[in-house]
Coordinates of C-alpha atoms in Angstrom, one line a residue:
M7 CA 6.9 -36.5 16.4
S8 CA 9.6 -34.9 14.1
N9 CA 10.0 -31.2 13.6
R10 CA 9.9 -30.6 9.9
N11 CA 11.1 -27.0 10.5
A12 CA 14.3 -28.0 12.3
V13 CA 17.4 -26.9 10.9
P14 CA 19.4 -29.8 9.3
A15 CA 22.4 -30.9 11.3
E16 CA 24.8 -30.1 8.4
K17 CA 23.5 -26.4 8.3
R18 CA 23.9 -26.2 12.1
S19 CA 27.6 -27.3 11.9
R20 CA 28.2 -25.0 9.0
R21 CA 26.8 -22.0 11.0
A22 CA 28.6 -23.2 14.2
L23 CA 31.8 -23.2 12.2
I24 CA 31.1 -19.6 10.8
D25 CA 30.4 -18.4 14.3
S26 CA 33.5 -19.9 15.7
L27 CA 35.9 -18.4 13.1
K28 CA 34.0 -15.0 14.0
Q29 CA 34.2 -15.2 17.7
D30 CA 37.7 -17.0 18.2
G31 CA 39.4 -15.9 15.0
P32 CA 41.5 -18.0 12.6
Q33 CA 41.8 -21.7 13.3
D34 CA 43.1 -24.8 11.7
A35 CA 40.6 -27.7 10.8
A36 CA 41.6 -29.8 13.7
S37 CA 40.8 -27.0 16.3
L38 CA 37.5 -26.3 14.7
A39 CA 36.7 -30.0 14.7
R40 CA 37.4 -30.4 18.5
R41 CA 35.4 -27.1 19.2
L42 CA 32.5 -28.4 17.2
G43 CA 32.5 -31.9 18.2
V44 CA 32.6 -33.2 14.6
S45 CA 35.1 -34.9 12.7
A46 CA 38.0 -33.2 10.9
M47 CA 36.8 -34.5 7.8
A48 CA 33.4 -32.8 8.0
V49 CA 35.1 -29.6 8.9
R50 CA 37.5 -29.6 5.9
Q51 CA 34.4 -30.3 3.6
H52 CA 32.6 -27.3 5.1
L53 CA 35.7 -25.2 4.8
Y54 CA 36.3 -26.1 1.1
D55 CA 32.5 -25.5 0.4
L56 CA 32.8 -22.0 2.0
E57 CA 35.9 -21.2 0.4
A58 CA 34.3 -22.0 -2.9
E59 CA 31.6 -19.4 -1.9
G60 CA 34.3 -16.8 -1.1
L61 CA 33.4 -16.9 2.7
V62 CA 36.5 -18.1 4.1
T63 CA 40.2 -18.1 3.1
H64 CA 43.3 -19.6 4.4
E65 CA 46.9 -19.1 5.1
A66 CA 49.8 -21.4 6.2
E67 CA 50.4 -21.2 10.0
A68 CA 53.8 -19.5 10.9
R69 CA 56.1 -22.1 12.3
P70 CA 57.9 -21.1 15.6
A71 CA 61.7 -20.6 15.5
G72 CA 63.8 -23.6 16.4
P73 CA 64.7 -26.9 14.9
K74 CA 63.5 -27.6 11.5
K75 CA 60.1 -29.4 11.4
T76 CA 58.8 -31.8 9.0
G77 CA 55.3 -31.8 7.4
R78 CA 53.2 -29.3 5.9
P79 CA 52.3 -26.2 7.9
A80 CA 48.7 -26.4 9.1
K81 CA 46.1 -24.1 7.2
L82 CA 44.7 -21.4 9.3
W83 CA 41.1 -20.5 8.1
A84 CA 39.5 -17.1 8.5
L85 CA 36.3 -15.5 7.4
T86 CA 36.4 -13.0 4.6
P87 CA 34.2 -9.8 4.4
A88 CA 31.7 -11.6 2.5
A89 CA 30.7 -13.5 5.5
D90 CA 29.7 -10.2 7.2
R91 CA 26.1 -11.0 5.9
F92 CA 25.7 -13.6 8.5
F93 CA 26.1 -11.3 11.3
P94 CA 23.8 -8.5 12.5
D95 CA 24.6 -5.0 11.0
G96 CA 23.0 -1.9 12.0
H97 CA 24.9 0.5 9.7
A98 CA 21.8 0.8 7.2
D99 CA 19.3 2.0 10.1
F100 CA 22.1 4.3 11.5
T101 CA 22.7 5.9 8.0
V102 CA 19.2 6.4 7.5
G103 CA 18.4 7.8 10.8
L104 CA 21.6 10.1 10.3
I105 CA 20.3 11.3 6.8
N106 CA 16.9 12.1 8.6
S107 CA 18.6 14.0 11.2
M108 CA 20.6 16.2 8.9
K109 CA 17.6 17.0 6.9
Q110 CA 15.9 18.2 10.3
V111 CA 19.0 20.2 11.4
F112 CA 20.3 21.6 7.9
G113 CA 17.2 21.4 5.8
P114 CA 17.0 20.2 2.3
E115 CA 19.5 22.8 1.1
G116 CA 22.1 22.1 3.7
L117 CA 21.9 18.4 3.0
D118 CA 22.4 19.2 -0.9
K119 CA 25.4 21.1 0.0
L120 CA 26.9 18.1 2.0
L121 CA 26.2 15.8 -1.0
Q122 CA 27.9 18.3 -3.4
L123 CA 31.0 18.3 -1.3
R124 CA 31.0 14.5 -1.1
A125 CA 30.6 14.4 -4.9
K126 CA 33.4 16.8 -5.2
E127 CA 35.8 14.6 -3.1
Q128 CA 34.6 11.4 -4.8
T129 CA 35.3 12.8 -8.3
A130 CA 38.6 13.9 -7.5
S131 CA 39.6 10.6 -5.9
Y132 CA 38.1 8.8 -9.1
R133 CA 39.9 10.9 -11.5
A134 CA 43.2 10.5 -9.8
R135 CA 43.0 6.8 -11.1
M136 CA 41.0 7.2 -14.2
D137 CA 43.0 10.1 -15.9
K138 CA 45.9 7.8 -16.1
Q139 CA 44.2 5.4 -18.5
P140 CA 44.6 6.1 -22.1
S141 CA 41.2 4.8 -23.5
L142 CA 37.6 4.8 -22.4
P143 CA 37.6 1.1 -21.8
K144 CA 40.4 1.2 -19.5
K145 CA 38.9 4.3 -17.8
L146 CA 35.8 2.5 -17.1
Q147 CA 37.7 -0.7 -16.0
A148 CA 39.4 1.5 -13.4
L149 CA 36.2 2.8 -12.3
A150 CA 34.7 -0.5 -12.1
E151 CA 37.6 -1.6 -9.8
I152 CA 37.1 1.3 -7.7
R153 CA 33.4 0.7 -7.2
T154 CA 33.8 -3.1 -6.5
A155 CA 36.3 -2.2 -3.8
E156 CA 33.5 0.0 -2.4
G157 CA 31.1 -3.0 -2.3
Y158 CA 29.1 -2.3 -5.8
M159 CA 30.2 -5.5 -7.6
A160 CA 30.9 -3.6 -10.6
E161 CA 31.8 -4.7 -14.2
V162 CA 32.1 -3.3 -17.7
Q163 CA 30.5 -4.7 -20.9
K164 CA 30.3 -3.5 -24.5
A165 CA 26.8 -2.4 -25.4
N166 CA 24.9 -0.1 -27.9
G167 CA 27.9 1.6 -29.5
G168 CA 29.4 2.2 -26.2
Y169 CA 29.9 0.4 -22.8
L170 CA 27.8 -0.4 -19.7
L171 CA 29.1 0.2 -16.4
I172 CA 27.2 -2.3 -14.3
E173 CA 26.6 -2.3 -10.5
N174 CA 25.4 -5.6 -9.4
H175 CA 25.0 -4.6 -5.8
C176 CA 24.2 -1.3 -3.9
P177 CA 25.8 -1.2 -0.5
V178 CA 23.9 2.1 0.2
C179 CA 20.6 1.1 -1.0
S180 CA 18.6 1.9 2.2
A181 CA 20.4 5.4 2.4
A182 CA 19.5 6.0 -1.3
A183 CA 15.8 5.2 -0.7
A184 CA 15.9 7.8 2.0
C185 CA 17.8 10.3 0.1
T186 CA 17.4 10.2 -3.6
G187 CA 20.1 12.8 -3.8
L188 CA 22.5 10.2 -3.4
C189 CA 21.5 8.5 -6.7
N190 CA 21.7 11.8 -8.5
M191 CA 25.1 12.6 -7.0
E192 CA 26.3 9.2 -8.3
L193 CA 25.4 10.0 -11.8
E194 CA 27.0 13.3 -11.7
V195 CA 30.2 12.0 -10.3
F196 CA 30.4 9.4 -13.1
R197 CA 30.0 12.1 -15.6
K198 CA 32.5 14.5 -14.1
S199 CA 35.0 11.7 -13.6
L200 CA 35.0 10.6 -17.3
G201 CA 34.9 14.2 -18.6
R202 CA 32.9 16.2 -21.1
G203 CA 33.8 14.1 -24.0
F204 CA 31.6 11.3 -22.8
K205 CA 27.7 10.8 -22.2
V206 CA 26.5 8.8 -19.2
E207 CA 22.9 7.7 -18.9
R208 CA 21.4 5.4 -16.2
S209 CA 19.7 2.6 -18.0
D210 CA 18.9 0.2 -15.1
H211 CA 18.1 1.4 -11.5
I212 CA 17.7 -0.9 -8.4
L213 CA 15.5 1.7 -6.7
A214 CA 13.1 1.4 -9.7
G215 CA 12.9 -2.2 -9.4
A216 CA 15.7 -3.4 -11.5
R217 CA 18.0 -6.0 -10.2
R218 CA 21.2 -3.9 -10.8
C219 CA 22.2 -0.4 -11.6
A220 CA 23.7 0.2 -14.9
Y221 CA 24.9 3.1 -16.9
L222 CA 25.4 3.3 -20.6
V223 CA 28.7 5.3 -21.4
T224 CA 29.2 6.6 -25.1
R225 CA 31.3 9.2 -26.8
K226 CA 29.7 12.5 -27.7
D227 CA 29.6 13.4 -31.2

């Protein structure tokens, strides 16, 4: 009797390919095919699909010194950071546990002081890049680039006489749920980074059930 819950062979091969790249590092398609016991053509199709999803990348294999060789250098495929989601990650539980421990050791006031220090450092770092920009759109774009590098998948859109700074992902959501001061700090950091001439209001909040966090930024009258 067939098992309807069995994982399809194609998905098993795809996962085995990801695991091999994680465990053994960058490899070419031929090496992966030998390891997995499938055809090189099947491996290449998986790799191109994974590349389209942003999960793998490739670079040309460095050729050894010596006589000039003919033919194209092999592509060495490697996982991107986006593939980390396929592997166990205990950082969220660790962070939440650390926050709870800090509450016990330092108390609410002590934790607030730590958050204020972090906010001060973050604001200084953001302003170092944003202050160089000549206009609000460029300042926000610089901020979005910083936040994207930090894992927030940020973007900027025009809206309601101003601009929306949108964060499509929250890499610290578990920590923010355990410590609401993190979200308050984030809002304050944005306000201080932009300066007194601008108003920043949160319009969407992941912790309130929205699919994203969004901030409406307008000029003050």
